[in-house]
Short mmCIF file of N, CA and C and ligand atoms in Angstrom, two decimals:
data_model
loop_
_atom_site.label_atom_id
_atom_site.label_comp_id
_atom_site.label_asym_id
_atom_site.label_seq_id
_atom_site.Cartn_x
_atom_site.Cartn_y
_atom_site.Cartn_z
N UNK A 12 -44.37 -213.57 4.61
CA UNK A 12 -44.26 -212.78 3.44
C UNK A 12 -44.27 -211.40 4.07
N UNK A 13 -43.74 -210.34 3.45
CA UNK A 13 -43.69 -209.01 3.55
C UNK A 13 -43.72 -207.90 1.96
N UNK A 14 -44.36 -207.20 2.14
CA UNK A 14 -44.02 -205.98 0.84
C UNK A 14 -43.10 -205.50 1.12
N UNK A 15 -42.16 -204.84 0.11
CA UNK A 15 -41.02 -204.90 0.12
C UNK A 15 -41.04 -203.11 -0.72
N UNK A 16 -40.17 -202.11 -0.32
CA UNK A 16 -40.35 -200.87 -0.91
C UNK A 16 -40.12 -200.93 -2.25
N UNK A 17 -40.64 -200.55 -3.70
CA UNK A 17 -39.94 -200.59 -4.85
C UNK A 17 -39.51 -199.51 -5.12
N UNK A 18 -37.67 -199.27 -5.67
CA UNK A 18 -36.94 -198.69 -6.05
C UNK A 18 -37.84 -198.05 -7.20
N UNK A 19 -37.50 -196.26 -7.39
CA UNK A 19 -38.17 -195.54 -8.19
C UNK A 19 -37.40 -194.99 -9.05
N UNK A 20 -37.30 -194.71 -10.55
CA UNK A 20 -36.38 -194.71 -11.17
C UNK A 20 -36.03 -193.24 -11.01
N UNK A 21 -35.80 -192.12 -11.19
CA UNK A 21 -34.23 -192.97 -11.40
C UNK A 21 -33.02 -193.06 -10.46
N UNK A 22 -32.45 -193.87 -10.43
CA UNK A 22 -31.99 -195.02 -9.37
C UNK A 22 -30.68 -195.64 -9.77
N UNK A 23 -29.73 -195.57 -9.78
CA UNK A 23 -28.53 -196.34 -9.92
C UNK A 23 -28.67 -197.92 -9.84
N UNK A 24 -29.50 -198.17 -9.19
CA UNK A 24 -29.76 -199.79 -8.53
C UNK A 24 -30.34 -200.07 -9.88
N UNK A 25 -31.08 -199.28 -10.32
CA UNK A 25 -31.90 -199.75 -11.63
C UNK A 25 -31.18 -199.84 -12.82
N UNK A 26 -29.82 -199.75 -12.75
CA UNK A 26 -29.11 -199.48 -13.66
C UNK A 26 -27.71 -200.36 -13.83
N UNK A 27 -28.08 -200.93 -13.18
CA UNK A 27 -26.78 -202.47 -13.00
C UNK A 27 -27.30 -204.00 -13.75
N UNK A 28 -26.28 -204.60 -14.11
CA UNK A 28 -26.29 -205.80 -14.25
C UNK A 28 -26.25 -206.77 -13.29
N UNK A 29 -27.19 -207.29 -12.84
CA UNK A 29 -27.47 -208.69 -11.66
C UNK A 29 -26.65 -209.69 -11.84
N UNK A 30 -26.59 -210.11 -11.01
CA UNK A 30 -25.26 -211.35 -10.38
C UNK A 30 -26.46 -211.99 -10.67
N UNK A 31 -25.95 -213.69 -11.39
CA UNK A 31 -26.73 -214.92 -10.96
C UNK A 31 -26.72 -215.62 -9.43
N UNK A 32 -28.15 -216.26 -9.34
CA UNK A 32 -27.91 -216.98 -8.11
C UNK A 32 -27.23 -218.22 -8.22
N UNK A 33 -26.37 -218.23 -7.16
CA UNK A 33 -25.72 -219.20 -7.00
C UNK A 33 -26.39 -220.58 -7.19
N UNK A 34 -27.76 -220.83 -6.02
CA UNK A 34 -28.24 -221.71 -5.75
C UNK A 34 -29.90 -220.99 -5.31
N UNK A 35 -31.03 -221.84 -5.27
CA UNK A 35 -32.12 -221.24 -4.64
C UNK A 35 -31.98 -222.10 -3.35
N UNK A 36 -31.80 -221.38 -2.23
CA UNK A 36 -32.17 -221.35 -1.43
C UNK A 36 -33.36 -220.64 -0.30
N UNK A 37 -33.62 -221.03 0.83
CA UNK A 37 -34.47 -220.72 1.91
C UNK A 37 -34.32 -218.86 1.48
N UNK A 38 -33.53 -218.26 1.22
CA UNK A 38 -32.92 -216.86 1.39
C UNK A 38 -33.97 -216.39 -0.43
N UNK A 39 -33.43 -217.32 -1.36
CA UNK A 39 -34.20 -216.78 -2.65
C UNK A 39 -35.22 -216.81 -2.61
N UNK A 40 -35.88 -218.16 -2.20
CA UNK A 40 -37.37 -218.27 -1.67
C UNK A 40 -38.11 -217.18 -1.37
N UNK A 41 -37.25 -216.91 0.42
CA UNK A 41 -38.23 -215.68 0.85
C UNK A 41 -38.72 -214.83 -0.41
N UNK A 42 -37.07 -214.27 -0.91
CA UNK A 42 -37.07 -213.25 -2.03
C UNK A 42 -38.30 -213.52 -3.25
N UNK A 43 -38.49 -214.05 -3.61
CA UNK A 43 -38.99 -214.51 -4.72
C UNK A 43 -40.97 -214.59 -3.77
N UNK A 44 -41.00 -214.91 -2.93
CA UNK A 44 -42.59 -214.62 -2.48
C UNK A 44 -42.91 -213.51 -1.87
N UNK A 45 -41.86 -212.35 -1.16
CA UNK A 45 -41.78 -211.28 -1.00
C UNK A 45 -42.22 -210.59 -2.21
N UNK A 46 -41.28 -210.93 -3.18
CA UNK A 46 -41.75 -210.43 -4.65
C UNK A 46 -42.93 -210.24 -5.22
N UNK A 47 -43.53 -211.65 -5.12
CA UNK A 47 -44.83 -211.73 -5.67
C UNK A 47 -45.80 -210.82 -4.51
N UNK A 48 -45.66 -210.65 -3.20
CA UNK A 48 -46.56 -210.25 -2.37
C UNK A 48 -46.69 -208.31 -2.94
N UNK A 49 -45.32 -208.45 -3.17
CA UNK A 49 -45.26 -206.99 -3.14
C UNK A 49 -45.92 -206.12 -4.84
N UNK A 50 -45.38 -207.14 -5.70
CA UNK A 50 -45.92 -206.98 -7.14
C UNK A 50 -48.03 -207.49 -6.78
N UNK A 51 -48.32 -208.50 -6.22
CA UNK A 51 -50.01 -208.30 -6.32
C UNK A 51 -50.63 -207.28 -5.38
N UNK A 52 -49.71 -206.22 -4.52
CA UNK A 52 -50.00 -205.60 -3.59
C UNK A 52 -49.95 -203.99 -4.71
N UNK A 53 -49.26 -203.80 -5.42
CA UNK A 53 -49.11 -202.60 -6.18
C UNK A 53 -50.33 -201.93 -6.81
N UNK A 54 -50.63 -202.64 -8.06
CA UNK A 54 -51.22 -203.82 -8.34
C UNK A 54 -50.62 -204.43 -9.75
N UNK A 55 -49.46 -204.85 -10.21
CA UNK A 55 -48.39 -205.18 -10.94
C UNK A 55 -48.18 -206.38 -11.62
N UNK A 56 -48.28 -207.35 -12.57
CA UNK A 56 -48.09 -208.47 -13.29
C UNK A 56 -46.80 -208.80 -13.55
N UNK A 57 -45.35 -208.22 -12.61
CA UNK A 57 -43.89 -208.54 -12.82
C UNK A 57 -43.39 -207.81 -12.35
N UNK A 58 -42.01 -208.40 -11.66
CA UNK A 58 -41.26 -207.52 -10.69
C UNK A 58 -39.76 -208.15 -10.75
N UNK A 59 -39.02 -207.55 -10.65
CA UNK A 59 -37.67 -208.23 -11.23
C UNK A 59 -36.61 -207.71 -10.10
N UNK A 60 -36.26 -208.36 -9.21
CA UNK A 60 -35.36 -207.89 -7.94
C UNK A 60 -34.60 -206.24 -7.55
N UNK A 61 -33.96 -206.21 -8.56
CA UNK A 61 -33.31 -204.92 -8.63
C UNK A 61 -34.38 -203.53 -8.08
N UNK A 62 -35.79 -204.08 -9.17
CA UNK A 62 -36.79 -203.18 -7.94
C UNK A 62 -37.60 -202.93 -6.49
N UNK A 63 -36.70 -204.14 -6.10
CA UNK A 63 -37.14 -203.67 -4.84
C UNK A 63 -35.10 -203.86 -3.99
N UNK A 64 -34.23 -203.31 -4.81
CA UNK A 64 -33.06 -203.16 -4.01
C UNK A 64 -32.16 -204.19 -4.04
N UNK A 65 -32.80 -205.52 -5.08
CA UNK A 65 -32.07 -206.65 -4.56
C UNK A 65 -30.74 -206.99 -6.05
N UNK A 66 -29.91 -206.87 -6.36
CA UNK A 66 -29.24 -206.84 -7.56
C UNK A 66 -28.95 -208.04 -7.86
N UNK A 67 -29.48 -209.36 -7.82
CA UNK A 67 -29.88 -210.72 -8.02
C UNK A 67 -30.90 -211.12 -9.34
N UNK A 68 -30.46 -212.28 -9.76
CA UNK A 68 -31.31 -212.53 -11.52
C UNK A 68 -32.26 -213.07 -11.02
N UNK A 69 -33.71 -212.12 -10.41
CA UNK A 69 -34.74 -213.30 -9.66
C UNK A 69 -35.69 -212.21 -10.37
N UNK A 70 -36.81 -212.66 -11.23
CA UNK A 70 -38.29 -211.89 -11.61
C UNK A 70 -39.51 -213.29 -10.99
N UNK A 71 -40.46 -212.14 -10.94
CA UNK A 71 -41.75 -212.93 -10.45
C UNK A 71 -42.78 -212.28 -11.44
N UNK A 72 -43.45 -212.95 -12.13
CA UNK A 72 -44.72 -212.49 -12.65
C UNK A 72 -45.76 -213.19 -12.55
N UNK A 73 -47.33 -212.42 -12.77
CA UNK A 73 -48.58 -213.25 -13.30
C UNK A 73 -49.55 -212.35 -13.99
N UNK A 74 -49.37 -212.93 -15.27
CA UNK A 74 -49.86 -211.88 -16.54
C UNK A 74 -51.49 -212.65 -16.75
N UNK A 75 -51.84 -213.48 -15.43
CA UNK A 75 -53.53 -214.53 -15.73
C UNK A 75 -54.43 -213.07 -15.96
N UNK A 76 -55.03 -213.15 -17.10
CA UNK A 76 -56.38 -212.51 -17.32
C UNK A 76 -57.28 -212.59 -16.17
N UNK A 77 -57.33 -213.29 -15.18
CA UNK A 77 -58.04 -213.26 -14.30
C UNK A 77 -57.84 -213.48 -12.79
N UNK A 78 -57.81 -212.23 -12.28
CA UNK A 78 -56.87 -212.06 -10.93
C UNK A 78 -57.81 -213.59 -9.78
N UNK A 79 -58.43 -213.70 -10.16
CA UNK A 79 -59.10 -215.06 -8.92
C UNK A 79 -58.74 -215.92 -9.62
N UNK A 80 -57.67 -216.32 -10.85
CA UNK A 80 -57.50 -217.95 -11.17
C UNK A 80 -55.57 -217.30 -11.22
N UNK A 81 -55.14 -217.16 -10.36
CA UNK A 81 -53.70 -216.52 -10.54
C UNK A 81 -52.49 -217.70 -10.60
N UNK A 82 -51.84 -217.17 -11.79
CA UNK A 82 -50.83 -217.91 -12.58
C UNK A 82 -49.46 -217.64 -12.12
N UNK A 83 -49.02 -217.54 -10.73
CA UNK A 83 -47.43 -217.12 -10.37
C UNK A 83 -46.31 -217.80 -11.05
N UNK A 84 -45.58 -217.06 -11.64
CA UNK A 84 -44.13 -217.63 -12.22
C UNK A 84 -42.86 -217.00 -10.77
N UNK A 85 -41.63 -217.71 -10.69
CA UNK A 85 -40.96 -217.54 -9.94
C UNK A 85 -39.49 -217.92 -10.75
N UNK A 86 -38.81 -217.21 -10.97
CA UNK A 86 -37.36 -217.66 -12.01
C UNK A 86 -36.30 -216.48 -11.15
N UNK A 87 -35.74 -217.66 -11.41
CA UNK A 87 -34.18 -217.26 -11.12
C UNK A 87 -33.27 -217.55 -12.07
N UNK A 88 -32.62 -216.57 -12.67
CA UNK A 88 -30.83 -217.12 -13.94
C UNK A 88 -31.78 -217.06 -14.90
N UNK A 89 -33.14 -216.54 -15.29
CA UNK A 89 -33.89 -216.45 -16.69
C UNK A 89 -32.82 -216.52 -17.99
N UNK A 90 -33.23 -217.22 -18.64
CA UNK A 90 -32.33 -216.97 -20.03
C UNK A 90 -32.83 -216.83 -21.44
N UNK A 91 -33.30 -216.65 -22.23
CA UNK A 91 -34.06 -216.86 -23.46
C UNK A 91 -33.78 -217.50 -24.05
N UNK A 92 -34.19 -218.71 -24.78
CA UNK A 92 -33.35 -220.05 -25.38
C UNK A 92 -33.93 -220.16 -26.72
N UNK A 93 -35.04 -219.17 -27.12
CA UNK A 93 -35.18 -219.21 -28.01
C UNK A 93 -36.33 -217.36 -28.33
N UNK A 94 -36.35 -216.82 -29.65
CA UNK A 94 -37.46 -216.22 -29.78
C UNK A 94 -38.02 -215.85 -31.08
N UNK A 95 -38.68 -215.63 -31.47
CA UNK A 95 -39.83 -215.92 -32.40
C UNK A 95 -39.13 -214.36 -33.67
N UNK A 96 -39.06 -214.68 -34.71
CA UNK A 96 -39.23 -213.53 -36.05
C UNK A 96 -40.12 -212.44 -35.22
N UNK A 97 -40.81 -213.14 -35.45
CA UNK A 97 -42.32 -211.77 -35.40
C UNK A 97 -42.39 -211.32 -34.05
N UNK A 98 -42.29 -209.98 -34.75
CA UNK A 98 -42.27 -208.80 -33.60
C UNK A 98 -43.59 -208.25 -33.18
N UNK A 99 -43.84 -207.87 -31.81
CA UNK A 99 -45.25 -207.68 -31.28
C UNK A 99 -44.92 -206.15 -30.92
N UNK A 100 -45.79 -204.86 -30.50
CA UNK A 100 -45.28 -203.79 -30.35
C UNK A 100 -46.51 -203.60 -29.35
N UNK A 101 -45.96 -203.56 -28.28
CA UNK A 101 -47.21 -203.46 -26.52
C UNK A 101 -46.93 -202.49 -25.85
N UNK A 102 -48.20 -201.98 -25.13
CA UNK A 102 -47.55 -200.40 -24.64
C UNK A 102 -47.34 -201.20 -22.98
N UNK A 103 -46.31 -200.75 -22.12
CA UNK A 103 -45.96 -201.12 -21.30
C UNK A 103 -45.76 -200.15 -20.05
N UNK A 104 -45.43 -200.41 -18.80
CA UNK A 104 -45.46 -199.49 -17.43
C UNK A 104 -44.80 -200.25 -16.97
N UNK A 105 -44.26 -199.73 -15.61
CA UNK A 105 -43.71 -200.60 -14.83
C UNK A 105 -43.54 -199.06 -13.74
N UNK A 106 -43.41 -200.75 -12.82
CA UNK A 106 -43.43 -199.96 -11.08
C UNK A 106 -42.63 -199.11 -10.65
N UNK A 107 -41.29 -198.93 -11.10
CA UNK A 107 -40.23 -198.44 -10.97
C UNK A 107 -40.58 -196.97 -11.77
N UNK A 108 -41.55 -197.11 -13.05
CA UNK A 108 -41.56 -195.85 -13.39
C UNK A 108 -43.49 -194.86 -13.43
N UNK A 109 -43.72 -195.25 -11.83
CA UNK A 109 -45.36 -195.10 -12.17
C UNK A 109 -45.90 -193.63 -12.93
N UNK A 110 -46.95 -194.63 -13.52
CA UNK A 110 -47.89 -193.44 -14.43
C UNK A 110 -47.04 -193.05 -15.93
N UNK A 111 -46.07 -193.86 -15.98
CA UNK A 111 -45.69 -193.55 -17.42
C UNK A 111 -46.15 -195.15 -18.47
N UNK A 112 -46.17 -195.27 -19.56
CA UNK A 112 -45.85 -195.96 -20.59
C UNK A 112 -45.79 -195.35 -21.78
N UNK A 113 -45.39 -196.82 -22.30
CA UNK A 113 -44.83 -196.43 -23.93
C UNK A 113 -44.94 -197.60 -24.50
N UNK A 114 -45.06 -197.57 -26.01
CA UNK A 114 -45.01 -198.79 -26.85
C UNK A 114 -43.64 -199.15 -27.32
N UNK A 115 -43.14 -200.59 -26.97
CA UNK A 115 -41.82 -201.21 -26.93
C UNK A 115 -42.10 -202.12 -28.03
N UNK A 116 -41.08 -202.55 -28.75
CA UNK A 116 -41.37 -203.23 -30.00
C UNK A 116 -40.20 -204.89 -29.56
N UNK A 117 -40.86 -205.96 -29.27
CA UNK A 117 -39.77 -206.72 -28.56
C UNK A 117 -40.40 -208.44 -29.33
N UNK A 118 -39.58 -209.42 -29.61
CA UNK A 118 -40.04 -210.72 -29.90
C UNK A 118 -41.64 -211.00 -29.39
N UNK A 119 -42.35 -211.57 -30.66
CA UNK A 119 -43.66 -212.10 -30.40
C UNK A 119 -43.92 -212.99 -28.97
N UNK A 120 -42.47 -214.18 -29.31
CA UNK A 120 -42.86 -215.37 -28.77
C UNK A 120 -41.70 -215.67 -28.58
N UNK A 121 -41.54 -216.78 -27.26
CA UNK A 121 -40.13 -216.60 -26.64
C UNK A 121 -40.14 -218.31 -26.17
N UNK A 122 -39.16 -218.60 -26.09
CA UNK A 122 -38.57 -219.88 -25.13
C UNK A 122 -37.85 -219.49 -23.93
N UNK A 123 -38.25 -219.21 -22.37
CA UNK A 123 -37.61 -219.14 -21.38
C UNK A 123 -37.18 -219.87 -20.67
N UNK A 124 -35.52 -220.31 -20.28
CA UNK A 124 -35.31 -221.25 -19.13
C UNK A 124 -34.40 -220.74 -18.25
N UNK A 125 -35.36 -221.26 -16.96
CA UNK A 125 -35.02 -220.64 -15.47
C UNK A 125 -34.99 -221.49 -14.60
N UNK A 126 -34.38 -221.75 -13.24
CA UNK A 126 -34.71 -222.12 -12.26
C UNK A 126 -35.91 -221.84 -11.23
N UNK A 127 -36.98 -222.61 -10.91
CA UNK A 127 -37.86 -222.07 -10.07
C UNK A 127 -37.35 -222.11 -8.70
N UNK A 128 -38.85 -221.52 -7.50
CA UNK A 128 -38.31 -221.82 -6.53
C UNK A 128 -37.96 -222.86 -5.64
N UNK A 129 -37.50 -224.33 -6.64
CA UNK A 129 -37.01 -225.06 -6.17
C UNK A 129 -35.89 -226.00 -6.40
N UNK A 130 -35.34 -224.77 -7.21
CA UNK A 130 -34.33 -225.01 -7.69
C UNK A 130 -34.44 -226.13 -8.91
N UNK A 131 -35.28 -226.36 -9.83
CA UNK A 131 -35.09 -227.25 -10.97
C UNK A 131 -35.34 -226.26 -11.93
N UNK A 132 -34.63 -226.66 -12.84
CA UNK A 132 -34.41 -226.01 -14.12
C UNK A 132 -35.84 -226.39 -14.95
N UNK A 133 -36.29 -225.54 -15.43
CA UNK A 133 -37.73 -225.66 -16.06
C UNK A 133 -37.78 -224.35 -17.69
N UNK A 134 -38.60 -224.95 -18.58
CA UNK A 134 -38.31 -224.25 -20.10
C UNK A 134 -40.37 -223.70 -20.19
N UNK A 135 -40.40 -222.57 -20.27
CA UNK A 135 -41.94 -222.23 -20.83
C UNK A 135 -41.48 -221.41 -21.42
N UNK A 136 -42.88 -221.88 -22.90
CA UNK A 136 -43.25 -220.89 -23.84
C UNK A 136 -43.92 -220.02 -23.39
N UNK A 137 -43.65 -218.76 -24.37
CA UNK A 137 -44.68 -217.67 -23.97
C UNK A 137 -45.01 -216.65 -25.28
N UNK A 138 -46.54 -216.21 -25.24
CA UNK A 138 -46.53 -215.31 -26.30
C UNK A 138 -47.20 -214.29 -25.48
N UNK A 139 -48.01 -213.31 -26.34
CA UNK A 139 -48.64 -212.35 -25.85
C UNK A 139 -47.98 -211.03 -24.59
N UNK A 140 -49.19 -211.27 -23.88
CA UNK A 140 -48.65 -210.37 -22.66
C UNK A 140 -47.97 -210.83 -21.89
N UNK A 141 -47.45 -212.29 -21.32
CA UNK A 141 -46.74 -213.01 -20.69
C UNK A 141 -45.38 -212.81 -21.39
N UNK A 142 -45.11 -212.98 -22.68
CA UNK A 142 -43.77 -212.77 -23.75
C UNK A 142 -43.58 -211.54 -23.37
N UNK A 143 -44.32 -210.29 -23.21
CA UNK A 143 -43.90 -208.90 -23.20
C UNK A 143 -42.82 -208.64 -21.91
N UNK A 144 -44.18 -208.98 -20.88
CA UNK A 144 -43.94 -209.38 -19.46
C UNK A 144 -42.12 -209.75 -18.72
N UNK A 145 -41.92 -211.10 -19.37
CA UNK A 145 -40.80 -212.26 -19.25
C UNK A 145 -40.09 -211.15 -19.68
N UNK A 146 -39.85 -210.79 -20.81
CA UNK A 146 -38.68 -209.49 -21.70
C UNK A 146 -38.35 -208.34 -20.91
N UNK A 147 -39.74 -207.76 -20.43
CA UNK A 147 -39.41 -206.16 -19.83
C UNK A 147 -38.57 -206.82 -18.25
N UNK A 148 -38.99 -207.95 -17.76
CA UNK A 148 -38.59 -208.38 -16.16
C UNK A 148 -36.64 -208.58 -16.46
N UNK A 149 -36.60 -209.18 -17.61
CA UNK A 149 -35.35 -209.91 -18.10
C UNK A 149 -34.44 -208.37 -18.10
N UNK A 150 -35.00 -207.82 -18.93
CA UNK A 150 -34.33 -206.47 -18.84
C UNK A 150 -33.76 -205.81 -17.65
N UNK A 151 -34.90 -205.81 -17.12
CA UNK A 151 -34.10 -204.99 -15.57
C UNK A 151 -32.76 -205.62 -14.99
N UNK A 152 -32.82 -207.11 -15.03
CA UNK A 152 -31.50 -207.90 -14.95
C UNK A 152 -30.41 -207.75 -15.42
N UNK A 153 -30.65 -206.56 -16.54
CA UNK A 153 -29.56 -206.08 -16.87
C UNK A 153 -29.22 -204.44 -17.07
N UNK A 154 -29.73 -203.83 -16.27
CA UNK A 154 -30.26 -202.51 -16.13
C UNK A 154 -30.90 -201.79 -16.80
N UNK A 155 -31.92 -202.32 -17.41
CA UNK A 155 -32.43 -201.56 -18.50
C UNK A 155 -34.37 -201.63 -18.33
N UNK A 156 -34.40 -200.36 -18.51
CA UNK A 156 -35.86 -200.50 -18.11
C UNK A 156 -36.55 -199.66 -19.32
N UNK A 157 -37.76 -200.02 -19.83
CA UNK A 157 -38.63 -199.94 -20.73
C UNK A 157 -38.32 -198.41 -21.73
N UNK A 158 -38.10 -197.31 -20.61
CA UNK A 158 -37.76 -195.75 -21.82
C UNK A 158 -36.40 -196.19 -22.59
N UNK A 159 -35.43 -197.28 -21.99
CA UNK A 159 -34.72 -197.43 -22.43
C UNK A 159 -34.77 -197.53 -24.15
N UNK A 160 -35.80 -198.39 -24.43
CA UNK A 160 -35.87 -198.66 -25.71
C UNK A 160 -36.81 -197.51 -26.25
N UNK A 161 -37.24 -196.50 -25.83
CA UNK A 161 -37.62 -195.38 -26.46
C UNK A 161 -37.03 -194.68 -26.67
N UNK A 162 -37.31 -193.16 -27.62
CA UNK A 162 -36.23 -192.20 -28.32
C UNK A 162 -35.31 -191.24 -26.46
N UNK A 163 -34.35 -191.08 -27.09
CA UNK A 163 -33.59 -190.12 -25.94
C UNK A 163 -34.51 -188.98 -25.54
N UNK A 164 -35.33 -188.74 -26.48
CA UNK A 164 -35.77 -187.74 -26.36
C UNK A 164 -37.04 -187.88 -24.92
N UNK A 165 -37.67 -188.71 -25.36
CA UNK A 165 -39.02 -188.93 -24.31
C UNK A 165 -38.98 -189.62 -23.50
N UNK A 166 -37.48 -190.68 -22.82
CA UNK A 166 -36.70 -190.64 -21.95
C UNK A 166 -36.82 -189.94 -20.82
N UNK A 167 -36.18 -189.00 -21.48
CA UNK A 167 -35.00 -187.97 -20.57
C UNK A 167 -35.86 -187.32 -20.01
N UNK A 168 -37.18 -187.01 -21.05
CA UNK A 168 -38.77 -186.09 -20.23
C UNK A 168 -39.15 -186.97 -19.17
N UNK A 169 -39.24 -188.22 -19.07
CA UNK A 169 -39.78 -189.22 -18.50
C UNK A 169 -38.72 -189.05 -17.38
N UNK A 170 -37.85 -189.34 -16.80
CA UNK A 170 -37.07 -189.59 -15.31
C UNK A 170 -37.15 -188.02 -15.92
N UNK A 171 -36.76 -187.07 -16.19
CA UNK A 171 -36.76 -185.59 -15.26
C UNK A 171 -38.32 -185.69 -14.52
N UNK A 172 -38.80 -185.48 -15.23
CA UNK A 172 -40.60 -185.61 -14.56
C UNK A 172 -40.35 -186.60 -13.27
N UNK A 173 -39.97 -187.83 -13.42
CA UNK A 173 -39.89 -188.58 -12.12
C UNK A 173 -39.11 -187.74 -10.97
N UNK A 174 -37.39 -187.64 -11.23
CA UNK A 174 -37.29 -187.08 -10.24
C UNK A 174 -38.10 -185.73 -9.68
N UNK A 175 -37.79 -184.45 -10.53
CA UNK A 175 -38.98 -183.85 -9.63
C UNK A 175 -40.17 -184.14 -8.92
N UNK A 176 -40.75 -185.12 -9.61
CA UNK A 176 -41.85 -185.87 -8.27
C UNK A 176 -41.53 -186.28 -7.33
N UNK A 177 -40.09 -187.20 -7.35
CA UNK A 177 -39.55 -187.73 -5.77
C UNK A 177 -38.47 -186.32 -5.47
N UNK A 178 -38.26 -185.21 -6.01
CA UNK A 178 -38.19 -184.55 -4.70
C UNK A 178 -38.70 -183.78 -4.28
N UNK A 179 -40.18 -183.54 -4.46
CA UNK A 179 -41.18 -182.43 -4.36
C UNK A 179 -41.90 -183.44 -3.49
N UNK A 180 -41.08 -184.81 -3.24
CA UNK A 180 -42.30 -185.73 -2.04
C UNK A 180 -43.11 -186.08 -3.21
N UNK A 181 -43.49 -186.07 -4.14
CA UNK A 181 -44.92 -186.59 -4.58
C UNK A 181 -44.55 -188.67 -4.76
N UNK A 182 -43.46 -188.60 -4.82
CA UNK A 182 -43.29 -190.45 -4.62
C UNK A 182 -42.54 -190.69 -3.69
N UNK A 183 -42.15 -191.76 -3.18
CA UNK A 183 -41.62 -192.63 -2.26
C UNK A 183 -40.25 -192.50 -2.52
N UNK A 184 -39.54 -191.46 -1.47
CA UNK A 184 -38.23 -191.14 -1.82
C UNK A 184 -37.41 -192.61 -1.86
N UNK A 185 -36.23 -192.06 -2.42
CA UNK A 185 -35.61 -193.46 -2.98
C UNK A 185 -34.97 -193.92 -1.72
N UNK A 186 -35.06 -195.58 -1.34
CA UNK A 186 -34.80 -196.23 -0.26
C UNK A 186 -33.10 -196.34 -0.79
N UNK A 187 -32.78 -196.19 0.70
CA UNK A 187 -31.10 -195.68 0.76
C UNK A 187 -30.70 -197.54 0.22
N UNK A 188 -29.63 -197.34 -0.40
CA UNK A 188 -29.08 -198.72 -1.17
C UNK A 188 -28.34 -199.71 0.00
N UNK A 189 -28.66 -200.84 -0.38
CA UNK A 189 -28.00 -202.19 0.42
C UNK A 189 -27.20 -201.60 0.59
N UNK A 190 -26.46 -202.56 1.99
CA UNK A 190 -25.36 -202.07 1.98
C UNK A 190 -24.38 -203.56 1.82
N UNK A 191 -25.13 -204.85 1.08
CA UNK A 191 -24.36 -205.78 0.86
C UNK A 191 -24.07 -205.51 -0.84
ZN1 ZN B 5 -40.15 -202.72 -14.74
#
């Protein structure tokens, strides 16, 4: 496994719609494992493939409250098959927007269908932090960041500050875009 460099916003790779995974093969499994290691090292509770510069529909998560009892999820091609009418308003952050947080309203409970690391179709019901996290990571696959749910004024302020910090060398420089 390897810790991968995380793409920091603003970056065009974070604004793309990602391609579905044709099948979960060894390459996808390695990507999932590397993403989990990168997420745990950050530390974070979720990571989407475009955040490591791979424009594929792969996300990993672990929203377990006790870090001593990890509950990792590896999901390819996740889709929501049900969302609750009830919304919840939760504060979100993102490894691609370090040190910024904001409230986002999303459905409180969801059901997600995905391919697991063995290529098996699975369905998971989620609420609370896990539901928020899954929806946040799935947004990344559509090129949507949590700040896109906020007002343009707030969003632009955050993105401008990040750009400034990147230019000043205070954040990791943008990694070169993948060739493929
Ligand atoms: Zn994020």
